[in-house]
Coordinates of C-alpha atoms and ligand atoms in Angstrom, one line a residue:
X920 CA 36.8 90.6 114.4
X921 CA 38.6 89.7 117.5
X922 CA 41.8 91.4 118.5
X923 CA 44.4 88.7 118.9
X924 CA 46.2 90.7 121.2
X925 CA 49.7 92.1 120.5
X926 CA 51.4 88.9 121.5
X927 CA 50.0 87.4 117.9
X928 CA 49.5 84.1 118.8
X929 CA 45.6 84.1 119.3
X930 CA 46.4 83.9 123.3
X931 CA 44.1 86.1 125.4
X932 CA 44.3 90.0 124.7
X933 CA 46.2 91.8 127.5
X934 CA 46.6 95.3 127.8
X935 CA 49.5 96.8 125.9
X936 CA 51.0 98.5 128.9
X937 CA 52.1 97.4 132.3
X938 CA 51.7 99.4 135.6
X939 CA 54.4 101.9 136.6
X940 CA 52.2 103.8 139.1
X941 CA 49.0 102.7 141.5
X942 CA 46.6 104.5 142.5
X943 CA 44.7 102.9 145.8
X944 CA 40.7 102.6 145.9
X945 CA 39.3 102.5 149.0
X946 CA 36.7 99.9 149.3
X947 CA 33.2 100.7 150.7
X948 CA 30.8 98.4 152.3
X949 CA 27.1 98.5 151.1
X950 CA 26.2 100.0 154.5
X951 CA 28.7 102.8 153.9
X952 CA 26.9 103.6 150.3
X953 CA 23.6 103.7 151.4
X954 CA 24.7 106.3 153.8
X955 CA 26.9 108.4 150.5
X956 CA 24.7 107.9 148.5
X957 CA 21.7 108.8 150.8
X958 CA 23.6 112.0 151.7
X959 CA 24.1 112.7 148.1
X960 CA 20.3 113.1 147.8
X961 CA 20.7 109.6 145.2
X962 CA 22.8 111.8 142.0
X963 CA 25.6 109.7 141.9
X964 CA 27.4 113.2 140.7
X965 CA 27.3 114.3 143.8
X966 CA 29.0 111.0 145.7
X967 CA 32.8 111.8 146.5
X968 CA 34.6 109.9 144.3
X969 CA 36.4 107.9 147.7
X970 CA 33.4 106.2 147.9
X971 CA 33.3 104.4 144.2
X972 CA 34.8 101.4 143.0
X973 CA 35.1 101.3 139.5
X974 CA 34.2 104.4 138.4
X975 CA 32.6 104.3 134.8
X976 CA 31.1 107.7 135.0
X977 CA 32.9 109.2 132.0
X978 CA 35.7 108.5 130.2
X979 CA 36.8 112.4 130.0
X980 CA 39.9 113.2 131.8
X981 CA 39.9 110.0 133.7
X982 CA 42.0 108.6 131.6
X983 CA 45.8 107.4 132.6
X984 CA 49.0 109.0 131.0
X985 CA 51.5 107.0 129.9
X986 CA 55.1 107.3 131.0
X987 CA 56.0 109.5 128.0
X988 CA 53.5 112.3 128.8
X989 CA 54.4 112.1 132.5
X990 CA 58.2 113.1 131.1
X991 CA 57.1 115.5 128.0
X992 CA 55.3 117.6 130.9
X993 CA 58.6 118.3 133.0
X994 CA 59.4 119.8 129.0
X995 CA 56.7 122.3 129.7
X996 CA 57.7 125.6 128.5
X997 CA 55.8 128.0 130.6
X998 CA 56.6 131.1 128.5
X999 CA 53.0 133.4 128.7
X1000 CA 53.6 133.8 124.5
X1001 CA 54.9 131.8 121.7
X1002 CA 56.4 128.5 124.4
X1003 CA 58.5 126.0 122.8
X1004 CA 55.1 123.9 124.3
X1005 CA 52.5 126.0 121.7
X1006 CA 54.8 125.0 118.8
X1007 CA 55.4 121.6 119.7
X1008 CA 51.0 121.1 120.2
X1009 CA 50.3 123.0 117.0
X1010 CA 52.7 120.9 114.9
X1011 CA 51.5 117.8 116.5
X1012 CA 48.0 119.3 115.6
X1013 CA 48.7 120.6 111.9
X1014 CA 50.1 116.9 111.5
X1015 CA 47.0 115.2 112.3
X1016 CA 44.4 117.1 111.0
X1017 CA 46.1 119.0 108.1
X1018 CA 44.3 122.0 108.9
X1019 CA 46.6 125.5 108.8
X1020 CA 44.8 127.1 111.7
X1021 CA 45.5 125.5 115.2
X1022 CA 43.9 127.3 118.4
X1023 CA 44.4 125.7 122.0
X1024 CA 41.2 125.5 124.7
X1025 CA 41.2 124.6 127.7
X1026 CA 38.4 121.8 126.9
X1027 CA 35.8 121.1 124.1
X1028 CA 33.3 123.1 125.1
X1029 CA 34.9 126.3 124.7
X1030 CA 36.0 125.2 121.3
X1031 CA 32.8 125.0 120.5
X1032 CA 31.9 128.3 121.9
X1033 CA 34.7 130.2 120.5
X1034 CA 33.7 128.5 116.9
X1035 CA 29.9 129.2 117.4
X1036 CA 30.1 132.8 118.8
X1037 CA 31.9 133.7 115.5
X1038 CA 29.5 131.8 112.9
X1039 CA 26.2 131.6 114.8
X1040 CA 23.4 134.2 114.3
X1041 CA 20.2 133.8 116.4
X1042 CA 17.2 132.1 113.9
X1043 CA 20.1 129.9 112.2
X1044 CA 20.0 126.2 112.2
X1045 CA 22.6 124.1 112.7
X1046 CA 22.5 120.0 112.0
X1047 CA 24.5 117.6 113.2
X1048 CA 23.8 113.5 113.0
X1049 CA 24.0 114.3 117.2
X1050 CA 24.6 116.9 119.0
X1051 CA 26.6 116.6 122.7
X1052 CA 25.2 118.7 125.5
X1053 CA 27.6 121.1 125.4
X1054 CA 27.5 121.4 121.7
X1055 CA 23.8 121.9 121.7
X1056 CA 23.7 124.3 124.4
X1057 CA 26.6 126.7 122.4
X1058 CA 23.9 126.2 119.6
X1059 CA 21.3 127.4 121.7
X1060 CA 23.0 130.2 123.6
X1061 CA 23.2 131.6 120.7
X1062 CA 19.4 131.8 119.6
X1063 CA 20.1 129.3 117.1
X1064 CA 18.4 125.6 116.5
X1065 CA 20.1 122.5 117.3
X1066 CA 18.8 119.7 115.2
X1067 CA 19.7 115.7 115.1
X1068 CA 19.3 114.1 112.4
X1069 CA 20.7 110.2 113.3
X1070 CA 20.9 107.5 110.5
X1071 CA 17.6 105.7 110.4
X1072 CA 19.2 102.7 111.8
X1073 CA 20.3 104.3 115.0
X1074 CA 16.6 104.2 116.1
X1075 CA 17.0 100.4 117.0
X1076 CA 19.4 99.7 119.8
X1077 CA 19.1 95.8 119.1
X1078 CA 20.3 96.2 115.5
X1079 CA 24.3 95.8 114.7
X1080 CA 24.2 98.1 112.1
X1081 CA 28.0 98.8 112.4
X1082 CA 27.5 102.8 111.2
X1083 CA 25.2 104.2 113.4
X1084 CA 27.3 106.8 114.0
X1085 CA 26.0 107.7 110.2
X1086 CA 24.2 111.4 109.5
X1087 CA 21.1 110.4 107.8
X1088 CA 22.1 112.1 104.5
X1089 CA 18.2 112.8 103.2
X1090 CA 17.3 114.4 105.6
X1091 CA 20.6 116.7 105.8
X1092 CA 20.1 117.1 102.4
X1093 CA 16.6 118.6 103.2
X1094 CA 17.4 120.8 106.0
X1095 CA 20.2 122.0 103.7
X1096 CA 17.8 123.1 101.4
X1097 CA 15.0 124.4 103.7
X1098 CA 17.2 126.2 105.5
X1099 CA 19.4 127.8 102.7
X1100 CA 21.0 130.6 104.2
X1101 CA 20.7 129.7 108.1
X1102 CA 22.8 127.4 107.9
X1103 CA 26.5 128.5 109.4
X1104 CA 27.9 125.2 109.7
X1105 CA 26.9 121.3 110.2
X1106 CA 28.4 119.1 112.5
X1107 CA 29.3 115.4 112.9
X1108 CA 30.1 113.9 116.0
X1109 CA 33.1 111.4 115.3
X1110 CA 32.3 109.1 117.4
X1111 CA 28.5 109.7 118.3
X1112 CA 28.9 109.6 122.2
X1113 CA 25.2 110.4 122.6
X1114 CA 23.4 107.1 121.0
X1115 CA 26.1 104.6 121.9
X1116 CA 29.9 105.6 120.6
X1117 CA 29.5 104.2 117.2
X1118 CA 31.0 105.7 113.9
X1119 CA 30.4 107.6 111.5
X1120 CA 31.6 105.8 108.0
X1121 CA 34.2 107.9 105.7
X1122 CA 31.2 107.2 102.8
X1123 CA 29.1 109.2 104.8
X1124 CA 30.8 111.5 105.7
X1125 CA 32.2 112.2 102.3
X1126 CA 28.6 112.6 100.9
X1127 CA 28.2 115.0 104.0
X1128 CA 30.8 116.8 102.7
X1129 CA 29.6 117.0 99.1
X1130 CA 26.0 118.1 100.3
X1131 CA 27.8 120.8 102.7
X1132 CA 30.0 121.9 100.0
X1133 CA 27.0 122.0 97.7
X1134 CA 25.1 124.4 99.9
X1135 CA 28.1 126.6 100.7
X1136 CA 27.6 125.5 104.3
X1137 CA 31.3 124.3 106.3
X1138 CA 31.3 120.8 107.5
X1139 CA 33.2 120.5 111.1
X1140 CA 33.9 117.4 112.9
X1141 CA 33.4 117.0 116.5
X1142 CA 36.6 115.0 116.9
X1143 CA 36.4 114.1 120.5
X1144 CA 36.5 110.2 119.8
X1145 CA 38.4 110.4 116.3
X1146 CA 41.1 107.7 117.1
X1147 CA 37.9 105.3 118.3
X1148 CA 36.3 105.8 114.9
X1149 CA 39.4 105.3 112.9
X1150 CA 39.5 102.0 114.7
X1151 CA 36.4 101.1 114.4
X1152 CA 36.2 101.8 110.8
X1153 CA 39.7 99.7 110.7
X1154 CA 37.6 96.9 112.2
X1155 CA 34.0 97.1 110.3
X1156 CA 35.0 98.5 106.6
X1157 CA 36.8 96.2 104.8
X1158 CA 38.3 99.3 102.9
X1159 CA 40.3 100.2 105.7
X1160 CA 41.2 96.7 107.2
X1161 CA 45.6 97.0 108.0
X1162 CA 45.5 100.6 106.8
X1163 CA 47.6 102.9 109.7
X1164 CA 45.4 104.1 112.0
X1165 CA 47.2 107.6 111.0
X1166 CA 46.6 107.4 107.4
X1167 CA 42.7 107.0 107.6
X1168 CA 42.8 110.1 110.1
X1169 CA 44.2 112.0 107.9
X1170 CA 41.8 111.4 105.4
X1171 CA 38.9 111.6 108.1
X1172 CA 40.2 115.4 109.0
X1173 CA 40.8 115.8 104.9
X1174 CA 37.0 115.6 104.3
X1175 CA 35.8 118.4 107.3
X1176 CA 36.8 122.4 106.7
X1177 CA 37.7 122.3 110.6
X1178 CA 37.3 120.7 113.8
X1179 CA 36.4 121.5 117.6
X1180 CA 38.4 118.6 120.0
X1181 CA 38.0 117.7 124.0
X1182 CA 41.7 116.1 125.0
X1183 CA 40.0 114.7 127.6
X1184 CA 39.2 111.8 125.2
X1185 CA 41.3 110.8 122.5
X1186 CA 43.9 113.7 123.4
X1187 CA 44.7 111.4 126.4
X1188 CA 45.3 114.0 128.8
X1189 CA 43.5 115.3 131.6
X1190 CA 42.2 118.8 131.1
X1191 CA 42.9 120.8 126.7
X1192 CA 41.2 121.1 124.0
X1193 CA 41.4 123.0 120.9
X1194 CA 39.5 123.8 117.8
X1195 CA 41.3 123.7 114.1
X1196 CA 40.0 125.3 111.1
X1197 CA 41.4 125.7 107.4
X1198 CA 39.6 129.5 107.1
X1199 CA 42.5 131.7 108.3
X1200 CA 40.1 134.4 108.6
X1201 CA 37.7 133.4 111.0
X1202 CA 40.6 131.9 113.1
X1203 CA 42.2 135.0 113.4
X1204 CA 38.6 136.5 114.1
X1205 CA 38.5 133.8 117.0
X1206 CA 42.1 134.7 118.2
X1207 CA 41.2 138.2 118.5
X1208 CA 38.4 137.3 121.1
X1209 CA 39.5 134.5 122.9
X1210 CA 42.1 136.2 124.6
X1211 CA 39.1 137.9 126.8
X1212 CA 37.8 134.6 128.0
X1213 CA 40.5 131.7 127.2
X1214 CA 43.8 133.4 126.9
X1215 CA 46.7 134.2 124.8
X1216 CA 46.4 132.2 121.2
X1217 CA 49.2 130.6 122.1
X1218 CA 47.8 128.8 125.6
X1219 CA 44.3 129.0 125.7
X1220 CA 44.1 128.5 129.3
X1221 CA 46.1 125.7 128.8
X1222 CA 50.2 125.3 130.8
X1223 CA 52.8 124.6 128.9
X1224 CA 52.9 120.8 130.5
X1225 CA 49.5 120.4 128.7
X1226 CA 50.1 121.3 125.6
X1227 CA 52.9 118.6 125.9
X1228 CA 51.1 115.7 127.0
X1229 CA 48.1 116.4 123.9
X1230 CA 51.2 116.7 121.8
X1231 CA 52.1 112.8 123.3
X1232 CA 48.9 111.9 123.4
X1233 CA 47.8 112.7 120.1
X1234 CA 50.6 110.4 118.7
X1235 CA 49.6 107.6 121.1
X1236 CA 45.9 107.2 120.6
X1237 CA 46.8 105.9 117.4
X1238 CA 49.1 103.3 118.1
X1239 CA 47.7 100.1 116.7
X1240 CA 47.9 98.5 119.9
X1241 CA 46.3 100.6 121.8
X1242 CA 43.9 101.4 119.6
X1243 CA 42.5 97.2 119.1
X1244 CA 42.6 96.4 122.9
X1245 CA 41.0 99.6 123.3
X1246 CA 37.9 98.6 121.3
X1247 CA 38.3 95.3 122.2
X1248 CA 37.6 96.0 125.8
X1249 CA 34.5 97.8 125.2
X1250 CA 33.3 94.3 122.7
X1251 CA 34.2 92.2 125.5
X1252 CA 32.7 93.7 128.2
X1253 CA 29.5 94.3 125.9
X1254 CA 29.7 90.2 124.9
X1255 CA 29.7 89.5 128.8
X1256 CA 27.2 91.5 130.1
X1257 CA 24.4 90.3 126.3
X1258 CA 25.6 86.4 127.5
X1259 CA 23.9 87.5 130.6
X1260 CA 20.9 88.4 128.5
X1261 CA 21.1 91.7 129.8
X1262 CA 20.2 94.7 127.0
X1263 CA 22.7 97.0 125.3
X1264 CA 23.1 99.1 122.7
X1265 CA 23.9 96.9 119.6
X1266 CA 26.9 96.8 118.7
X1267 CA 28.9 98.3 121.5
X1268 CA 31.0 101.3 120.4
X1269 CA 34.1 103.0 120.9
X1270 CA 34.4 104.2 124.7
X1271 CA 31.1 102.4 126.5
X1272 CA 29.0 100.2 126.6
X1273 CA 25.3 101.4 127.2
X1274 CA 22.8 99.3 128.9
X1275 CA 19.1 99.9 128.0
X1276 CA 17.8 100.6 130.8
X1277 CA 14.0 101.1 129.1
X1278 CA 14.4 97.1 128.4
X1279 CA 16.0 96.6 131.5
X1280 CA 13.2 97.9 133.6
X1281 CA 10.4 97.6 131.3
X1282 CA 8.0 98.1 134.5
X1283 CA 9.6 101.5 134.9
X1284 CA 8.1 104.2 132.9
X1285 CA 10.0 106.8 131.5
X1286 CA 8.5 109.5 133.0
X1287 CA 10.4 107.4 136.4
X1288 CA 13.5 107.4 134.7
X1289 CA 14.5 104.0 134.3
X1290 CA 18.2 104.6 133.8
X1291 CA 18.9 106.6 137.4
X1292 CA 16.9 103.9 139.1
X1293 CA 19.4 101.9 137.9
X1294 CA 22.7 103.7 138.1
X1295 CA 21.2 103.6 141.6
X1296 CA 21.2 100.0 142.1
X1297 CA 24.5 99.3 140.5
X1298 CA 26.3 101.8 142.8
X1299 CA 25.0 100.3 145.7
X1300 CA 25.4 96.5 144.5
X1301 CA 29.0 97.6 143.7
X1302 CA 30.2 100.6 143.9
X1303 CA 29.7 101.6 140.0
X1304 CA 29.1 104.5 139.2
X1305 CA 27.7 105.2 135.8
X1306 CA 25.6 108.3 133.9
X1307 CA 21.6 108.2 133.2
X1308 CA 21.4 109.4 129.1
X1309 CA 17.8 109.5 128.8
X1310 CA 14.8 111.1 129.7
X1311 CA 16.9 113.0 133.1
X1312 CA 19.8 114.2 130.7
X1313 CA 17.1 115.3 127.6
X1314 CA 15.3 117.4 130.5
X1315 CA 13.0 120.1 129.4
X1316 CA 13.8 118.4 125.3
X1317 CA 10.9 115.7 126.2
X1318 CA 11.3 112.3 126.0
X1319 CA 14.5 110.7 124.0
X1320 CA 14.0 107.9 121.9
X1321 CA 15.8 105.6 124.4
X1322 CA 16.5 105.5 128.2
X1323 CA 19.9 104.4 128.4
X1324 CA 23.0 104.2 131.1
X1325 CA 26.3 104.8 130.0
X1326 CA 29.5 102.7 131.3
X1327 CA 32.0 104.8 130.0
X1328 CA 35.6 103.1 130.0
X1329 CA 38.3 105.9 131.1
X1330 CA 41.5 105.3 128.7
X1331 CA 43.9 102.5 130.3
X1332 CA 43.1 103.3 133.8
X1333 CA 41.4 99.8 135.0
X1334 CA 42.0 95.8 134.5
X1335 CA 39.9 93.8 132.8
X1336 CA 39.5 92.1 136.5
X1337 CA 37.4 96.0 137.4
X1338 CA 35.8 95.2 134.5
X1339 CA 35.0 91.6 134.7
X1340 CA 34.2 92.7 138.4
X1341 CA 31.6 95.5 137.0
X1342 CA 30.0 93.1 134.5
X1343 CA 29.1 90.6 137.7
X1344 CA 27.5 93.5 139.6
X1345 CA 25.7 94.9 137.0
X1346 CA 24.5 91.2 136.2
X1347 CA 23.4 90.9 139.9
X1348 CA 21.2 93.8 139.6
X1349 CA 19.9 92.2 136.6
X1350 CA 18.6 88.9 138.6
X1351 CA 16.7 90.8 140.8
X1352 CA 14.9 93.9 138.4
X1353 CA 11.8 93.1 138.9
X1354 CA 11.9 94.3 142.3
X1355 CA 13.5 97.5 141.5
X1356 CA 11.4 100.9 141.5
X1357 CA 11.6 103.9 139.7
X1358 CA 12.7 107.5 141.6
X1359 CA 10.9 110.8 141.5
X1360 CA 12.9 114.2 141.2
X1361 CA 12.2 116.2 144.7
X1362 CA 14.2 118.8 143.5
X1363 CA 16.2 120.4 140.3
X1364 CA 17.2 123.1 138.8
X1365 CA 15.7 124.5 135.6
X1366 CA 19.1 123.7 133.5
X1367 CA 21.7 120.7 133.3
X1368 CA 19.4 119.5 136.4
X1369 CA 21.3 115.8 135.8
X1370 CA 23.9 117.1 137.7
X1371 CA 22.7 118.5 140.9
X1372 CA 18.8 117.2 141.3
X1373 CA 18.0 115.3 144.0
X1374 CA 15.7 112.1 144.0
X1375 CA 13.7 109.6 146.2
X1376 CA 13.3 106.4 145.1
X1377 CA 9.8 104.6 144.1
X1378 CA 8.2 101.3 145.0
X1379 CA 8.0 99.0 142.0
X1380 CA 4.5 98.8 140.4
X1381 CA 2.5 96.0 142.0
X1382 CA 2.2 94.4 138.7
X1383 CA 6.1 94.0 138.1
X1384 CA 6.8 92.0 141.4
X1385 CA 6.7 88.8 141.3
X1386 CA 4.0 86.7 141.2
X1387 CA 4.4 85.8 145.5
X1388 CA 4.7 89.1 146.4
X1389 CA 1.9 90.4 144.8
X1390 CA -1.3 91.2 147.0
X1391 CA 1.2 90.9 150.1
Ligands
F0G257 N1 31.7 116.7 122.3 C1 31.5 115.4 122.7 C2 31.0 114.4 121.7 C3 31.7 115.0 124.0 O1 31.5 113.8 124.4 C4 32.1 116.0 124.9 C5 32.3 115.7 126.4 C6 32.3 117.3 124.5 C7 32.1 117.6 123.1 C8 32.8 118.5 125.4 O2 34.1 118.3 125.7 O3 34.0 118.0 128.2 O4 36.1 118.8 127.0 O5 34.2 120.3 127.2 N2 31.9 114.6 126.9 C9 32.1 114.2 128.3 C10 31.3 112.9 128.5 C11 31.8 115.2 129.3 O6 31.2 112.4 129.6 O7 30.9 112.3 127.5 P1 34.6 118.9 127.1

């Protein structure tokens, strides 16, 4: 469906908000990112952020507030306990999900580690459809398995499946039962940023629920994307088509016993988290340790001002508006960049669009890794800068099923001219792949090495230049 834009009239879409406040980029000549990027040992992670464009790295905490959050964070109460603030985010969060229990963070990740730490044992198993990072790695700091277990369909980024976010129920069903006992809780990851940012449909995860429920096992939601799946569900189920964006939440949240959330994405605010359960015992369990690492239950290492602007922002990210331009942008810039012929992940999701870089440089093995070759290239065609999810991300896990670079769209912060602008570079790069090389790592650290590894770039195999080059 395309979105119409709010004007109604079937015009071009425009964004559903107009600039109050600029921020200037500097521009950089390709000269001057040779030389960044060069210094930065080619890990785009470790380029100053002066010297990108369009930066499509991630879209957490890069996104831009709107005028109300700006104003609700000069309401910050800064009290240490019990802030006018607290009460404000826990309403705003009891509203949304319907769960009783409501406990700040100061990100996702230490949601997750607060929740895991109280229901993880070493030798227990915990599924998910995906995992993030940081959600596997709680898993696994806790001597406990991590395991995927993606829809079937997931498995072929050229098919427009429009669920991929979808647990493949047989084989939770199976795990379930093989691991009865070992099982402390399953996860779904709404929407599943790993494989593309596609949802999860409420039929699914309803069955989830009823096998979880089944087993005795809680069912959580990763809830980083939520507002992104209630759209696209709004979009690709005919069930939910003109149903407020609220409404279908609600019954999102009503099918999970809790969930762990990152404001940094569909919070709409910079830094905040917080993880929210139904089981008011193991939430006062977790509020009697968190104030060692996060802070009082009522902050969480969070100020006042924050808890504000998630209050703001939690309202906002479902605005219909928003919500259709939103996922609009991401089809667009996915239609422009397939018209090129270049290869994404079918259909493009909620927050990115994710080039396949294995079918982008089919002469570059993975074991070369295809998709930092590329982020590479596109940094120093344009000034891009994007994030390798394949085989440099999956590290010591072996090979992923796909080599793929992310172009993650940070909430309302560019144009569609950045964008249209980012579609021609990447489209540049495309016209000349052949003659582009893998990299080999020249150094890395055992763990998370995607962030601080260094590389040195490859010459392309002699049988991927073209034919006049060859034997030169
Ligand atoms: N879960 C998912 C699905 C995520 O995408 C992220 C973060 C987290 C949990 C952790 O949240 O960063 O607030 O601690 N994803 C970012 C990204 C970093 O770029 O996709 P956090």
């Amino acid at each position: 469906m395309v979105h119409q834009g709010s004007n109604g009239h079937g015009l071009p879409p425009f964004e559903p908000y107009r600039v109050k406040c600029v921020e200037r980029l500097r521009m950089t000549t390709r000269a001057e990112r040779e030389e960044l990027l060069a210094r930065a040992g080619l890990n785009l992670f470790r380029v100053p952020a002066e010297g990108v464009l369009v930066d499509l790295l991630t879209d957490s905490g890069t996104g831009a507030m709107s005028d109300e959050q700006w104003s609700a964070l000069m309401r910050g109460d800064e009290s240490y306990a019990g802030a006018r603030s607290w009460t404000r985010f826990e309403a705003a969060v009891r509203d949304l999900t319907g769960y009783e229990h409501v406990i700040p963070t100061h990100q996702g990740r230490a949601a997750e580690y607060l929740l895991f730490s109280a229901l993880v044992r070493p030798g227990d198993v915990v599924p998910s459809n995906t995992h993030f990072d940081t959600t596997r790695a709680n898993v696994e700091a806790r001597g406990a398995t991590a395991i995927d277990l993606p829809c079937p369909e997931a498995a072929d980024t050229r098919s427009r499946y429009p669920f991929k976010g979808d647990v493949d129920l047989a084989r939770l069903e199976a795990c379930l039962a093989e691991h009865a006992g070992q099982v402390p809780l399953a996860i779904l990851t709404v929407t599943n940023n790993a494989l593309g940012g596609h949802p999860a449909s409420l039929a699914n995860v309803r069955t989830a629920q009823r096998l979880c429920r089944r087993a005795g096992v809680p069912l959580v939601l990763d809830a980083c994307r939520f507002a992104e799946n209630v759209g696209l569900l709004r979009e690709r189920d005919p069930e939910y088509a003109g149903r407020p964006p609220r409404e279908i939440a609600r019954e999102l949240f009503g099918l999970a016993d809790g969930c762990t959330m990152s404001a940094k994405k569909d919070g709409l605010a910079h830094i905040g988290g917080f993880l929210a359960l139904r089981d008011g015992a193991l939430a006062e369990e977790i509020r009697r340790r968190m104030v060692v690492t996060e802070g009082f239950p009522t902050y969480g290492g969070l100020a006042g001002r924050d808890l504000e602007a998630i209050a703001q922002g939690l309202v906002e990210v479902l605005d219909e508006d928003y919500l259709a331009h939103r996922l609009d942008t991401v089809r667009r810039m996915g239609a422009r960049l397939e018209a090129h012929g270049i290869p994404i992940v079918r259909p493009a999701g909620g927050h990115a669009v994710f080039l396949d870089a294995g079918r982008f440089l089919p002469h570059v093995p993975p074991a070369q890794f295809p998709g930092q070759a590329l982020a590479i290239e596109l940094y120093l065609e344009g000034g891009l800068r994007t994030c390798e999810v394949g085989s440099l991300l999956h590290g010591a896990r072996g090979r992923p099923p796909h080599e793929l670079l992310r172009l993650a769209i940070p909430r309302r912060t560019y144009t569609w001219s950045h964008l249209e602008y980012a579609v021609k570079v990447v489209a540049r790069v495309w016209r000349r792949r052949r003659s582009i090389g893998g990299v080999a790592i020249e150094e890395a650290p055992e763990v998370l090495r995607h962030f601080s590894a260094r590389f040195s770039r490859l010459a392309p195999a002699p049988a991927a230049r073209p034919a006049a080059a060859r034997g030169s």
